[in-house]
mmCIF file of C-alpha atoms in Angstrom:
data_model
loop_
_atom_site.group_PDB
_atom_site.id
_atom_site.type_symbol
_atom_site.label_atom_id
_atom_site.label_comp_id
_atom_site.label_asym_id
_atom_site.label_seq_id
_atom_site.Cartn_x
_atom_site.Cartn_y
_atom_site.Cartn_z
ATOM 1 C CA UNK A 247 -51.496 -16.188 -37.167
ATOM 2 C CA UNK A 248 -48.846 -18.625 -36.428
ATOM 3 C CA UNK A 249 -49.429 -20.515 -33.147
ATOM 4 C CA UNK A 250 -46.840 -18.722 -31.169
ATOM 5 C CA UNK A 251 -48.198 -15.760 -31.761
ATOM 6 C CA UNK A 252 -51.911 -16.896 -30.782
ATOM 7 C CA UNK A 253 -49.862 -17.746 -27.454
ATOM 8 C CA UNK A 254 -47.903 -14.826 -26.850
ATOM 9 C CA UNK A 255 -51.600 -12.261 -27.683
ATOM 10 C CA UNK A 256 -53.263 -15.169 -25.167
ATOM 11 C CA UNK A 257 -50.460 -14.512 -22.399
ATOM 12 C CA UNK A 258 -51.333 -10.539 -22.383
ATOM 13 C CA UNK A 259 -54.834 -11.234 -22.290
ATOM 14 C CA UNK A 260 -54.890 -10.026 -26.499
ATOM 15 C CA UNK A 261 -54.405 -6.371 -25.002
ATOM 16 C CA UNK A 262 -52.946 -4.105 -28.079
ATOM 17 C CA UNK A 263 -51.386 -1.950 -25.595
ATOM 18 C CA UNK A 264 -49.663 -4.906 -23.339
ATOM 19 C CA UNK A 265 -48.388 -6.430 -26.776
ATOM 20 C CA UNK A 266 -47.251 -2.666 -28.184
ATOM 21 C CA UNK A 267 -45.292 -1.976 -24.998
ATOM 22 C CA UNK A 268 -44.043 -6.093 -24.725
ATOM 23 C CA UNK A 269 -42.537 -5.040 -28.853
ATOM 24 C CA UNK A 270 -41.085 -1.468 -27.946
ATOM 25 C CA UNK A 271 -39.146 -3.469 -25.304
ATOM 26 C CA UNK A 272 -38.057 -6.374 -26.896
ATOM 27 C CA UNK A 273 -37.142 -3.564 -29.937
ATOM 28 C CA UNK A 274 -34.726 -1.762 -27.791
ATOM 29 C CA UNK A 275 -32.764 -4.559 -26.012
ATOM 30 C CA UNK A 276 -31.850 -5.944 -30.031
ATOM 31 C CA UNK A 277 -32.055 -2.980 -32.280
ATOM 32 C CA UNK A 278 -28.176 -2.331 -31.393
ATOM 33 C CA UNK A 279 -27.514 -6.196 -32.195
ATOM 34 C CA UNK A 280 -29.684 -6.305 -35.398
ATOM 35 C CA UNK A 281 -27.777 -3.048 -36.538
ATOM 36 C CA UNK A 282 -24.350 -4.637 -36.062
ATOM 37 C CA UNK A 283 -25.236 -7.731 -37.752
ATOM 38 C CA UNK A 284 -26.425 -6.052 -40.435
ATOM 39 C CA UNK A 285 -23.230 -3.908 -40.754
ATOM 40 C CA UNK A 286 -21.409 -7.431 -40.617
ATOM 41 C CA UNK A 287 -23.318 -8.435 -43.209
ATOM 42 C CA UNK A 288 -22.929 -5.995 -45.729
ATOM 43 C CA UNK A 289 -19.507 -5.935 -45.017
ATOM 44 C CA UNK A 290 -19.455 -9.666 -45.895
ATOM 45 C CA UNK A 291 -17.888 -10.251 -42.209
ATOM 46 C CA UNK A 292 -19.294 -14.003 -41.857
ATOM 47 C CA UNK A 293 -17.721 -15.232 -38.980
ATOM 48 C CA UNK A 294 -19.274 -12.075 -36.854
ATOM 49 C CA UNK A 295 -22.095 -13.331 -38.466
ATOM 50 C CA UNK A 296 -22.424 -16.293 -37.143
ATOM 51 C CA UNK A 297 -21.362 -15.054 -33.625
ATOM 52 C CA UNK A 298 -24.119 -12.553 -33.602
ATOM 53 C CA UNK A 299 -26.735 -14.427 -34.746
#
């Protein structure tokens, strides 16, 4: 486990739940981003690219 991680599970006291919802969150607010770069990508559209990542 990288040490990041060890301090995020520390920070919601290594509750599976806490962590699950903290994900599902963090999930929706970039799916829509990840989905665009990847469309970006495929579509060899660098410079968006860039400015998304």
């Amino acid at each position: 486990m990288s040490a990041q991680m060890a301090e995020f599970c520390e920070l919601l006291e290594h509750d599976p739940d806490k962590v699950r919802h903290v994900a599902r969150v963090f999930y929706r607010g970039v799916a829509a981003d990840l989905q665009r770069l990847e469309g970006a990508a495929a579509a060899n559209e660098w410079q968006l690219v860039s400015e998304l990542s």
